[in-house]
Amino acid sequence: MVKKRVAILISGRGSNMAALVKAAQADPDFPARIVLVLSNRPEAAGLAFAAAEGIPAAVVPSKLYGKDRAAFDAAMQAELVKARAEIICLAGFMRLLTPEFCESWSGRMINIHPALLPGFKGLDTHARALEEGVKFHGCTTHFVTPGMDEGPIILQAAVPVLDDDTEETLAARVLAEEHRIYPETLRLLAADRLVVEGRRVRITPAG
């Protein structure tokens, strides 16, 4: 099996990155391998995890580029080309990417969001879910497009919102689901089993 080469973009601790790495390492038949962890913050805790796992890592400090998003994306692209990446997974990557970058990776770049899209786009999703009184909350994997959290939905997982939930307890239950569906999403993408039809994503049978 020729495994797809995957780069993971992080800004912080990278717990979803760790879930992807562990999934790829645990299953010999996993159709992807992690070849690069790339951070826009030199202090990102996830870089230490990558080093401990022997995964090549790189830093493109976004602070150096200020508001020049195109120059920052070009510097990231250079690292991705160097690593010969074929797929990008965003894992807590806190930067908006330019439309040009998104288009160049169209169909090959995925993200996980801690809410049931299209509801609660953006930040502070758990607090907003509690404020709105929703009975179910969850997470979504989706293809990345220029609009924030707007790409076609791939997988979702829901958890009940309990009467005594806090942001922390709700976030913990959602995170457990994130760690489950993100590796599965990467598996499907790397195995060429995702077909985008308009706004919908169809999963084709294995084999």
XYZ file of N, CA and C in Angstrom:
621
model
N 0.838 -1.197 0.000
C 0.000 0.000 0.000
C 0.878 1.255 0.000
N 0.578 2.163 -0.926
C 1.251 3.453 -0.938
C 0.424 4.406 -0.085
N 0.978 4.812 1.047
C 0.228 5.650 1.982
C 0.343 7.122 1.597
N -0.769 7.839 1.751
C -0.773 9.275 1.485
C 0.053 9.998 2.551
N 0.760 11.021 2.107
C 1.631 11.796 2.995
C 0.842 12.973 3.572
N 0.805 13.049 4.908
C -0.070 13.998 5.599
C 0.747 14.991 6.422
N 0.378 16.261 6.302
C 0.918 17.310 7.166
C -0.182 17.778 8.107
N 0.164 17.962 9.372
C -0.798 18.446 10.364
C -0.391 19.842 10.795
N -1.332 20.775 10.731
C -1.074 22.159 11.122
C -1.659 22.406 12.510
N -0.840 22.935 13.400
C -1.260 23.168 14.775
C -0.889 24.587 15.218
N -1.545 25.011 16.302
C -1.170 26.268 16.960
C -0.954 26.086 18.446
N -1.379 24.940 19.002
C -1.312 24.750 20.444
C -0.903 23.347 20.834
N -1.688 22.749 21.739
C -1.297 21.448 22.293
C -1.421 20.313 21.295
N -2.357 20.454 20.345
C -2.449 19.452 19.300
C -2.988 18.114 19.749
N -4.064 18.095 20.550
C -4.601 16.809 20.988
C -5.198 16.027 19.821
N -5.804 16.720 18.870
C -6.302 16.027 17.690
C -5.155 15.543 16.805
N -4.069 16.300 16.774
C -2.873 15.828 16.073
C -2.406 14.504 16.670
N -2.368 14.429 18.005
C -1.929 13.203 18.673
C -2.851 12.046 18.324
N -4.154 12.305 18.240
C -5.105 11.254 17.880
C -4.855 10.745 16.467
N -4.546 11.655 15.553
C -4.247 11.249 14.178
C -2.963 10.433 14.113
N -1.955 10.886 14.818
C -0.663 10.177 14.825
C -0.836 8.770 15.387
N -1.528 8.663 16.504
C -1.708 7.355 17.143
C -2.506 6.404 16.257
N -3.526 6.933 15.583
C -4.326 6.093 14.689
C -3.491 5.573 13.529
N -2.663 6.448 12.976
C -1.828 6.041 11.847
C -0.768 5.024 12.267
N -0.270 5.161 13.486
C 0.757 4.239 13.972
C 0.178 2.896 14.389
N -1.055 2.888 14.889
C -1.630 1.682 15.478
C -2.091 0.666 14.440
N -2.422 1.141 13.246
C -2.999 0.254 12.234
C -2.089 0.180 11.018
N -1.484 -0.969 10.751
C -0.614 -1.110 9.578
C -1.339 -0.828 8.265
N -2.670 -0.982 8.266
C -3.447 -0.754 7.050
C -3.997 0.667 6.942
N -3.622 1.526 7.893
C -4.079 2.911 7.800
C -3.483 3.525 6.533
N -4.314 4.149 5.683
C -3.834 4.555 4.358
C -3.065 5.873 4.304
N -2.643 6.377 5.446
C -1.914 7.646 5.487
C -0.810 7.573 6.526
N 0.227 8.387 6.333
C 1.258 8.519 7.364
C 1.582 9.989 7.551
N 1.864 10.345 8.783
C 2.139 11.734 9.128
C 3.602 12.031 8.832
N 3.841 12.981 7.935
C 5.214 13.295 7.528
C 5.674 14.660 8.007
N 4.755 15.470 8.544
C 5.139 16.809 8.996
C 4.115 17.333 9.989
N 4.615 17.957 11.055
C 3.785 18.772 11.944
C 4.287 20.203 11.800
N 3.398 21.097 11.424
C 3.758 22.485 11.130
C 2.975 23.413 12.045
N 3.672 24.294 12.735
C 3.025 25.222 13.660
C 3.321 26.666 13.289
N 2.344 27.530 13.549
C 2.574 28.961 13.379
C 3.054 29.614 14.669
N 3.174 28.816 15.738
C 3.648 29.335 17.024
C 4.806 28.484 17.529
N 5.974 29.087 17.741
C 7.137 28.310 18.207
C 6.904 27.651 19.560
N 5.998 28.235 20.372
C 5.771 27.716 21.724
C 4.695 26.638 21.767
N 4.144 26.249 20.639
C 3.060 25.258 20.612
C 3.498 23.957 21.272
N 2.716 23.507 22.245
C 3.069 22.292 22.992
C 3.094 21.051 22.108
N 2.316 21.071 21.045
C 2.263 19.921 20.161
C 3.583 19.615 19.474
N 4.477 20.585 19.385
C 5.771 20.356 18.754
C 6.601 19.360 19.560
N 6.468 19.403 20.884
C 7.206 18.462 21.728
C 6.700 17.043 21.503
N 5.389 16.902 21.325
C 4.832 15.578 21.038
C 5.378 15.048 19.717
N 5.405 15.904 18.709
C 5.925 15.486 17.405
C 7.373 15.027 17.517
N 8.167 15.791 18.256
C 9.574 15.429 18.428
C 9.706 14.086 19.126
N 8.885 13.862 20.157
C 8.941 12.604 20.900
C 8.554 11.419 20.033
N 7.698 11.652 19.045
C 7.243 10.589 18.148
C 8.136 10.453 16.915
N 9.153 11.296 16.829
C 10.062 11.221 15.688
C 9.470 11.750 14.391
N 8.501 12.632 14.498
C 7.858 13.199 13.313
C 8.520 14.544 12.985
N 8.944 14.744 11.753
C 9.548 16.034 11.391
C 8.590 17.189 11.696
N 9.142 18.258 12.227
C 8.328 19.415 12.591
C 8.971 20.682 12.043
N 8.132 21.674 11.801
C 8.616 22.957 11.312
C 7.760 24.058 11.922
N 8.339 25.242 12.018
C 7.624 26.406 12.539
C 7.721 27.534 11.518
N 6.572 28.099 11.186
C 6.512 29.318 10.382
C 5.817 30.348 11.257
N 6.584 31.172 11.975
C 5.977 32.083 12.964
C 5.085 33.131 12.290
N 3.816 33.082 12.567
C 2.892 34.013 11.922
C 3.150 35.448 12.349
N 3.719 35.644 13.545
C 3.999 37.005 14.021
C 4.972 37.735 13.096
N 5.842 36.989 12.457
C 6.828 37.617 11.570
C 6.187 38.222 10.326
N 4.994 37.771 9.990
C 4.373 38.201 8.741
C 3.279 39.244 8.947
N 2.951 39.529 10.219
C 1.949 40.556 10.488
C 0.650 40.269 9.774
N 0.170 41.235 9.008
C -1.099 41.073 8.286
C -0.906 40.546 6.869
N 0.320 40.216 6.510
C 0.587 39.713 5.160
C 0.287 38.220 5.110
N -0.984 37.897 4.986
C -1.406 36.506 5.011
C -0.861 35.728 3.819
N -0.751 36.386 2.674
C -0.260 35.699 1.473
C 1.191 35.262 1.658
N 2.011 36.121 2.267
C 3.418 35.768 2.487
C 3.531 34.637 3.496
N 2.691 34.667 4.528
C 2.695 33.587 5.514
C 2.298 32.267 4.860
N 1.252 32.288 4.075
C 0.808 31.062 3.407
C 1.870 30.544 2.449
N 2.570 31.447 1.777
C 3.635 31.034 0.859
C 4.768 30.347 1.617
N 5.090 30.863 2.802
C 6.135 30.231 3.615
C 5.694 28.852 4.085
N 4.420 28.718 4.441
C 3.900 27.398 4.819
C 3.926 26.450 3.630
N 3.526 26.959 2.479
C 3.500 26.124 1.282
C 4.893 25.576 0.967
N 5.908 26.373 1.195
C 7.274 25.915 0.946
C 7.629 24.723 1.831
N 7.198 24.765 3.084
C 7.443 23.634 3.992
C 6.643 22.398 3.573
N 5.424 22.616 3.119
C 4.579 21.505 2.688
C 5.140 20.841 1.437
N 5.646 21.649 0.533
C 6.262 21.104 -0.689
C 7.517 20.322 -0.340
N 8.310 20.866 0.586
C 9.530 20.187 1.013
C 9.224 18.809 1.595
N 8.101 18.723 2.336
C 7.702 17.455 2.958
C 6.952 16.547 1.988
N 6.673 17.049 0.792
C 5.904 16.306 -0.220
C 4.542 15.872 0.322
N 3.924 16.794 1.051
C 2.605 16.512 1.636
C 1.546 16.417 0.547
N 0.611 15.500 0.753
C -0.506 15.318 -0.171
C -1.836 15.698 0.455
N -1.904 15.665 1.776
C -3.112 16.001 2.515
C -2.721 16.896 3.683
N -3.580 17.869 4.001
C -3.385 18.715 5.176
C -4.538 18.472 6.145
N -4.188 18.288 7.427
C -5.180 18.224 8.498
C -4.950 19.414 9.431
N -5.956 20.234 9.610
C -5.871 21.320 10.578
C -6.292 20.778 11.941
N -5.462 21.010 12.940
C -5.740 20.485 14.286
C -5.506 21.605 15.299
N -6.540 22.421 15.481
C -6.387 23.573 16.364
C -5.471 24.628 15.770
N -5.519 24.790 14.456
C -4.692 25.778 13.769
C -5.462 27.089 13.727
N -4.962 28.093 14.435
C -5.722 29.319 14.677
C -5.341 30.441 13.711
N -5.387 30.131 12.437
C -5.145 31.142 11.411
C -6.164 30.962 10.295
N -6.650 32.080 9.759
C -7.480 32.021 8.569
C -6.570 31.965 7.354
N -6.832 31.021 6.483
C -5.999 30.824 5.305
C -6.558 31.617 4.128
N -5.681 32.036 3.233
C -6.118 32.829 2.088
C -6.940 31.967 1.132
N -7.840 32.600 0.380
C -8.597 31.841 -0.620
C -7.698 31.109 -1.602
N -6.584 31.721 -1.968
C -5.668 31.090 -2.920
C -5.074 29.812 -2.347
N -4.682 29.843 -1.086
C -4.136 28.643 -0.441
C -5.207 27.564 -0.356
N -6.408 27.951 0.052
C -7.503 26.974 0.168
C -7.804 26.335 -1.173
N -7.817 27.133 -2.230
C -8.125 26.583 -3.552
C -7.037 25.621 -4.017
N -5.787 25.946 -3.684
C -4.687 25.073 -4.129
C -4.725 23.715 -3.433
N -5.365 23.650 -2.266
C -5.483 22.392 -1.532
C -6.929 21.885 -1.510
N -7.746 22.358 -2.411
C -9.153 21.977 -2.441
C -9.320 20.461 -2.541
N -10.138 19.924 -1.647
C -10.368 18.482 -1.633
C -9.288 17.685 -0.945
N -8.255 18.376 -0.473
C -7.126 17.692 0.172
C -6.817 18.276 1.549
N -7.649 19.193 2.035
C -7.416 19.836 3.324
C -8.688 19.730 4.158
N -8.542 19.188 5.380
C -9.690 18.961 6.255
C -9.464 19.603 7.615
N -10.574 19.805 8.321
C -10.521 20.439 9.636
C -11.542 19.753 10.541
N -11.343 19.891 11.840
C -12.351 19.449 12.799
C -12.780 20.657 13.620
N -14.096 20.766 13.818
C -14.658 21.916 14.523
C -15.490 21.415 15.696
N -15.345 22.025 16.867
C -16.052 21.549 18.068
C -17.484 22.050 18.166
N -18.275 21.736 17.167
C -19.713 22.050 17.166
C -20.344 21.292 16.014
N -21.651 21.205 16.043
C -22.392 20.571 14.959
C -22.691 21.635 13.905
N -21.791 21.762 12.943
C -22.002 22.740 11.877
C -23.274 22.397 11.104
N -23.958 23.420 10.552
C -23.508 24.807 10.417
C -23.763 25.694 11.632
N -24.170 25.117 12.750
C -24.343 25.923 13.952
C -23.029 26.189 14.664
N -22.963 27.299 15.360
C -21.830 27.659 16.218
C -20.482 27.632 15.479
N -20.419 28.365 14.381
C -19.134 28.555 13.712
C -18.249 29.436 14.585
N -16.941 29.359 14.371
C -16.030 30.238 15.077
C -15.632 29.724 16.451
N -15.394 30.649 17.374
C -14.815 30.332 18.678
C -15.878 30.174 19.768
N -15.409 29.719 20.932
C -16.237 29.633 22.149
C -17.507 28.810 21.925
N -17.386 27.712 21.214
C -18.568 26.949 20.822
C -19.288 26.323 22.014
N -18.534 25.846 23.007
C -19.176 25.163 24.130
C -19.958 26.157 24.991
N -19.388 27.309 25.235
C -20.092 28.336 26.006
C -21.362 28.771 25.281
N -21.273 28.931 23.988
C -22.432 29.370 23.212
C -23.520 28.300 23.191
N -23.097 27.027 23.103
C -24.080 25.940 23.127
C -24.851 25.941 24.451
N -24.131 26.161 25.569
C -24.788 26.202 26.868
C -25.708 27.415 26.980
N -25.261 28.542 26.474
C -26.076 29.760 26.533
C -27.367 29.597 25.737
N -27.285 28.914 24.625
C -28.454 28.758 23.751
C -29.394 27.658 24.225
N -28.936 26.839 25.167
C -29.801 25.810 25.708
C -30.049 24.635 24.780
N -29.128 24.379 23.844
C -29.319 23.246 22.937
C -29.247 21.942 23.727
N -29.933 20.932 23.248
C -29.963 19.640 23.936
C -28.874 18.696 23.442
N -28.334 18.986 22.250
C -27.232 18.192 21.710
C -26.159 19.128 21.181
N -24.930 18.734 21.378
C -23.767 19.474 20.914
C -22.848 18.430 20.284
N -21.705 18.830 19.753
C -20.845 17.809 19.170
C -19.708 18.388 18.363
N -19.316 17.653 17.329
C -18.172 18.056 16.517
C -18.403 17.647 15.066
N -17.649 18.289 14.190
C -17.828 18.119 12.751
C -16.471 18.102 12.066
N -16.273 17.153 11.156
C -15.128 17.249 10.253
C -15.642 17.746 8.908
N -14.818 18.556 8.256
C -15.256 19.140 6.988
C -14.060 19.493 6.116
N -14.311 19.590 4.824
C -13.298 20.104 3.921
C -13.122 21.598 4.180
N -11.908 22.088 3.988
C -11.616 23.501 4.227
C -11.823 24.290 2.939
N -12.598 25.351 3.054
C -12.823 26.295 1.961
C -12.496 27.695 2.482
N -12.490 28.707 1.616
C -12.118 30.044 2.089
C -13.002 30.585 3.211
N -14.283 30.232 3.244
C -15.163 30.708 4.306
C -14.917 29.945 5.598
N -14.919 30.638 6.724
C -14.614 30.008 8.008
C -15.671 28.973 8.381
N -15.226 27.734 8.577
C -16.096 26.632 9.011
C -17.268 26.429 8.059
N -17.032 26.618 6.769
C -18.120 26.549 5.800
C -17.992 25.404 4.806
N -16.915 24.637 4.848
C -16.708 23.603 3.847
C -17.666 22.443 3.988
N -17.796 21.611 2.949
C -18.700 20.463 2.980
C -18.425 19.547 4.172
N -19.496 19.149 4.849
C -19.400 18.326 6.058
C -19.096 16.877 5.696
N -18.153 16.274 6.420
C -17.782 14.878 6.175
C -18.410 13.970 7.230
N -18.014 14.125 8.494
C -18.577 13.333 9.582
C -18.990 14.248 10.721
N -19.976 13.790 11.503
C -20.380 14.500 12.709
C -20.620 13.497 13.829
N -20.445 13.965 15.057
C -20.776 13.165 16.236
C -21.457 14.079 17.238
N -22.516 13.575 17.862
C -23.296 14.376 18.806
C -23.202 13.799 20.207
N -23.259 14.691 21.193
C -23.328 14.276 22.597
C -24.486 15.042 23.240
N -25.160 14.454 24.230
C -26.226 15.194 24.916
C -25.642 16.291 25.792
N -26.363 17.373 25.902
C -25.986 18.440 26.825
C -26.761 18.201 28.122
N -26.018 17.991 29.200
C -26.629 17.650 30.481
C -26.962 18.908 31.282
N -27.915 18.776 32.186
C -28.361 19.938 32.956
C -27.243 20.541 33.793
N -26.342 19.709 34.275
C -25.272 20.218 35.139
C -23.964 20.439 34.392
N -24.008 20.461 33.070
C -22.783 20.648 32.288
C -22.177 22.027 32.516
N -20.859 22.055 32.520
C -20.086 23.289 32.436
C -19.377 23.279 31.085
N -18.735 24.386 30.754
C -17.938 24.407 29.519
C -16.933 23.261 29.518
N -16.302 23.037 30.667
C -15.236 22.042 30.749
C -15.766 20.618 30.576
N -16.875 20.288 31.246
C -17.393 18.924 31.135
C -17.935 18.656 29.737
N -18.593 19.644 29.164
C -19.114 19.480 27.808
C -17.971 19.369 26.803
N -16.955 20.206 26.976
C -15.808 20.160 26.068
C -15.100 18.811 26.117
N -15.019 18.233 27.307
C -14.330 16.955 27.449
C -15.061 15.843 26.697
N -16.396 15.841 26.772
C -17.158 14.813 26.062
C -17.081 15.006 24.555
N -17.104 16.252 24.131
C -16.985 16.533 22.697
C -15.592 16.144 22.198
N -14.568 16.442 22.995
C -13.195 16.145 22.569
C -12.992 14.648 22.355
N -13.606 13.840 23.199
C -13.501 12.386 23.023
C -14.058 11.968 21.666
N -15.129 12.618 21.247
C -15.712 12.320 19.929
C -14.829 12.862 18.807
N -14.211 14.022 19.020
C -13.281 14.561 18.025
C -12.168 13.556 17.747
N -11.627 12.985 18.833
C -10.519 12.042 18.690
C -10.953 10.754 17.995
N -12.244 10.510 17.947
C -12.755 9.323 17.262
C -13.013 9.585 15.776
N -13.689 10.713 15.478
C -14.098 10.906 14.087
C -13.021 11.528 13.200
N -12.038 12.221 13.797
C -11.015 12.833 12.932
C -10.123 11.769 12.282
N -9.615 10.784 13.037
C -8.850 9.729 12.366
C -9.668 8.980 11.318
N -10.956 8.767 11.593
C -11.797 8.083 10.617
C -11.960 8.923 9.354
N -12.075 10.227 9.517
C -12.171 11.121 8.359
C -10.902 11.064 7.527
N -9.752 11.108 8.181
C -8.490 11.015 7.446
C -8.379 9.669 6.737
N -8.813 8.616 7.400
C -8.783 7.298 6.771
C -9.601 7.294 5.465
N -10.793 7.858 5.531
C -11.663 7.887 4.358
C -11.071 8.736 3.241
N -10.521 9.897 3.587
C -9.938 10.775 2.576
C -8.718 10.134 1.926
N -7.848 9.570 2.736
C -6.618 8.972 2.203
C -6.918 7.752 1.347
N -8.035 7.095 1.615
C -8.428 5.920 0.832
C -9.269 6.304 -0.388
N -9.387 7.605 -0.654
C -10.139 8.108 -1.812
C -11.600 7.673 -1.785
N -12.192 7.714 -0.586
C -13.577 7.266 -0.443
C -14.558 8.420 -0.230
N -14.098 9.663 -0.381
C -14.970 10.816 -0.196
C -15.229 11.489 -1.538
N -16.510 11.646 -1.870
C -16.903 12.299 -3.114
C -17.774 13.500 -2.770
N -17.354 14.681 -3.206
C -18.115 15.902 -2.936
C -19.091 16.145 -4.075
N -20.364 16.233 -3.718
C -21.425 16.497 -4.692
C -22.184 17.729 -4.231
N -21.792 18.888 -4.752
C -22.366 20.145 -4.277
C -21.910 20.415 -2.859
N -22.869 20.534 -1.933
C -22.540 20.764 -0.535
C -22.454 19.458 0.248
N -22.792 18.344 -0.395
C -22.837 17.067 0.315
C -21.605 16.228 0.010
N -21.200 15.435 1.010
C -20.076 14.516 0.847
C -20.627 13.088 0.924
N -20.354 12.333 -0.125
C -20.783 10.930 -0.166
C -19.588 10.045 0.137
N -19.809 9.048 0.993
C -18.765 8.082 1.346
C -18.984 6.828 0.507
N -17.991 6.476 -0.292
C -18.109 5.305 -1.161
C -17.733 4.049 -0.403
N -18.197 2.890 -0.835
C -17.880 1.644 -0.146
C -16.393 1.328 -0.184
N -15.932 0.627 0.808
C -14.524 0.198 0.848
C -14.265 -0.820 -0.251
N -13.023 -0.774 -0.783
C -12.644 -1.733 -1.811
C -13.133 -1.334 -3.175
